[in-house]
Amino acid sequence: LTEITHSVETTAAIVPFLPGHFEVFDLKLNGKVQSIQFEQFHCCSREPAHALYDTAEGLSSGVDKETVKRNIRSLFENAVRKRLMAHRRIGCLLSGGLDSSLVAAMLLKLSKEEKLPYSIQTFSIGSEDSPDVIAAEKVAAHIGSEHHKVEFTAEEGIKAVEDVIFHLETYDITTIRASVGMYLVSKYIREKTDSVVIFSGEGSDELTQGYLYFHKAPSAKAGAEDSVRLLKELYLFDVLRADRTTAAHGLELRVPFLDHRFTAYYLSLPEEMRTPKDGVEKHLLRDSFKGQNLIPDEILWRRKEAFSDGVMSEKKSWYTCLQEHLDSVVNDDQMEKAEKTFPHIPPKTKEAYYYRQVFEKFYPGQAKWLSHYWMPRWISATDPSARTLSFYKPDKDQ
């Protein structure tokens, strides 16, 4: 689209089409097009109109803990079940974290009930001693999936960065870091298997306050508001990553945690219920599946590990490998002039500078597609990685 030049007097303005909106155009006989209506039809906190026709059994009203937990299980199962409609083979990304593990486990359970004619393949990616890969293998063994472990080295990851930025159309730091693993695992799925419809755990962190910085929310209300903000910005960050990295390899992604009924219900719950409890984020979601034997207990209570961190070893994060490499690619002179070179949200690190440079090569003058970098809130963070937060502790230190 950015290269459209013919029959347009001025440069075409390319902007994202906002999620949850529709637009009506008047196509005139002279070939001109006029927008006559643009409005929102859905937002994450509103129950969708199609809820009336949904097959999920009636939810119980009331906000006592047991009722809520039962409703969460029922809506989540329904969200996975309705996404089983497919003409192509279904697979599932499995990082070994809570969200993808719940999706994979529910998918396996329902695929047996629906008698799908093939086994469900699950896919994890990481270096040999990555905490994610080890956790994913435990889950796969528990649920009985046909598991594929994709290994990648820091060198392969670094080599893929340019392609990843081209497909993402962004220069956001954490999005690019996390996208490399997802891009490479999607490439593997496309080349080595016949799975095409891919389930994934995206959206859960935003919905259920899964990021570690939620522990520092000044109040339950502030946490709830930030949850909605993150969901509204998904198209700039995590869903952008998940959608583009899979689509780059012709795969179709499905994300049950972002089911409209599920998000609307979860966001309607009392703010206090949705906050981290006893030092554990996503407490309500974890508690809802306690005693269900869907996934191993140690995974059910495993703490959040950012995708860009968990794919490499405890000793050295993937983002550290990236930073070290990019330090030698961008020089100090370029950094000094960064504010002049890139006046719109100027890069503060060599890593960010490099991403911006590559982005400008592919999409010159389109920096405004990104309004701000993804960053943790309520703490003085200079890097989006959870591993840089003062209160981060790897699993083994807890």
PDB file of N, CA and C in Angstrom, residues 1-2 12-19 23 38 169 235-236 244 366 368-370:
ATOM      1  N   LEU A   1       0.824  -1.208   0.000  1.00  0.00           N
ATOM      2  CA  LEU A   1       0.000   0.000   0.000  1.00  0.00           C
ATOM      3  C   LEU A   1       0.861   1.263   0.000  1.00  0.00           C
ATOM      4  N   THR A   2       1.996   1.201   0.734  1.00  0.00           N
ATOM      5  CA  THR A   2       2.827   2.414   0.830  1.00  0.00           C
ATOM      6  C   THR A   2       3.419   2.784  -0.522  1.00  0.00           C
ATOM      7  N   ALA A  12      -0.535   8.745  -0.605  1.00  0.00           N
ATOM      8  CA  ALA A  12      -1.641   8.099   0.129  1.00  0.00           C
ATOM      9  C   ALA A  12      -1.296   7.995   1.610  1.00  0.00           C
ATOM     10  N   ALA A  13      -2.246   8.365   2.473  1.00  0.00           N
ATOM     11  CA  ALA A  13      -2.039   8.211   3.923  1.00  0.00           C
ATOM     12  C   ALA A  13      -2.447   6.796   4.300  1.00  0.00           C
ATOM     13  N   ILE A  14      -1.511   6.046   4.825  1.00  0.00           N
ATOM     14  CA  ILE A  14      -1.794   4.663   5.215  1.00  0.00           C
ATOM     15  C   ILE A  14      -1.914   4.618   6.738  1.00  0.00           C
ATOM     16  N   VAL A  15      -3.091   4.266   7.236  1.00  0.00           N
ATOM     17  CA  VAL A  15      -3.276   4.198   8.698  1.00  0.00           C
ATOM     18  C   VAL A  15      -3.938   2.862   9.052  1.00  0.00           C
ATOM     19  N   PRO A  16      -3.710   2.362  10.275  1.00  0.00           N
ATOM     20  CA  PRO A  16      -4.353   1.097  10.647  1.00  0.00           C
ATOM     21  C   PRO A  16      -5.871   1.263  10.695  1.00  0.00           C
ATOM     22  N   PHE A  17      -6.588   0.248  10.234  1.00  0.00           N
ATOM     23  CA  PHE A  17      -8.044   0.253  10.368  1.00  0.00           C
ATOM     24  C   PHE A  17      -8.352  -0.225  11.780  1.00  0.00           C
ATOM     25  N   LEU A  18      -9.044   0.590  12.537  1.00  0.00           N
ATOM     26  CA  LEU A  18      -9.197   0.291  13.968  1.00  0.00           C
ATOM     27  C   LEU A  18     -10.013  -0.970  14.225  1.00  0.00           C
ATOM     28  N   PRO A  19      -9.541  -1.814  15.146  1.00  0.00           N
ATOM     29  CA  PRO A  19     -10.272  -3.047  15.453  1.00  0.00           C
ATOM     30  C   PRO A  19     -11.640  -2.747  16.039  1.00  0.00           C
ATOM     31  N   GLU A  23     -16.716   0.381   8.390  1.00  0.00           N
ATOM     32  CA  GLU A  23     -16.807   1.612   7.602  1.00  0.00           C
ATOM     33  C   GLU A  23     -17.631   1.326   6.349  1.00  0.00           C
ATOM     34  N   PHE A  38     -18.456   5.560   9.741  1.00  0.00           N
ATOM     35  CA  PHE A  38     -17.349   4.859  10.395  1.00  0.00           C
ATOM     36  C   PHE A  38     -17.696   4.770  11.864  1.00  0.00           C
ATOM     37  N   GLU A 169       5.713  -4.643  10.435  1.00  0.00           N
ATOM     38  CA  GLU A 169       5.431  -3.226  10.151  1.00  0.00           C
ATOM     39  C   GLU A 169       5.439  -2.391  11.432  1.00  0.00           C
ATOM     40  N   TYR A 235      -3.767  -4.443  18.978  1.00  0.00           N
ATOM     41  CA  TYR A 235      -3.477  -4.438  17.539  1.00  0.00           C
ATOM     42  C   TYR A 235      -2.136  -3.770  17.223  1.00  0.00           C
ATOM     43  N   LEU A 236      -1.580  -3.042  18.198  1.00  0.00           N
ATOM     44  CA  LEU A 236      -0.267  -2.421  18.003  1.00  0.00           C
ATOM     45  C   LEU A 236       0.860  -3.316  18.508  1.00  0.00           C
ATOM     46  N   ARG A 244       0.898 -11.336  12.498  1.00  0.00           N
ATOM     47  CA  ARG A 244       1.821 -11.163  11.365  1.00  0.00           C
ATOM     48  C   ARG A 244       2.857 -12.280  11.255  1.00  0.00           C
ATOM     49  N   GLN A 366       6.737   6.370   7.789  1.00  0.00           N
ATOM     50  CA  GLN A 366       5.511   5.831   8.400  1.00  0.00           C
ATOM     51  C   GLN A 366       5.651   5.618   9.904  1.00  0.00           C
ATOM     52  N   LYS A 368       4.673   7.097  12.373  1.00  0.00           N
ATOM     53  CA  LYS A 368       3.498   7.396  13.211  1.00  0.00           C
ATOM     54  C   LYS A 368       2.558   6.207  13.371  1.00  0.00           C
ATOM     55  N   TRP A 369       2.835   5.114  12.634  1.00  0.00           N
ATOM     56  CA  TRP A 369       2.031   3.900  12.858  1.00  0.00           C
ATOM     57  C   TRP A 369       2.125   3.462  14.316  1.00  0.00           C
ATOM     58  N   LEU A 370       3.250   3.772  14.949  1.00  0.00           N
ATOM     59  CA  LEU A 370       3.418   3.433  16.363  1.00  0.00           C
ATOM     60  C   LEU A 370       3.318   4.719  17.174  1.00  0.00           C
TER      61      LEU A 370
END
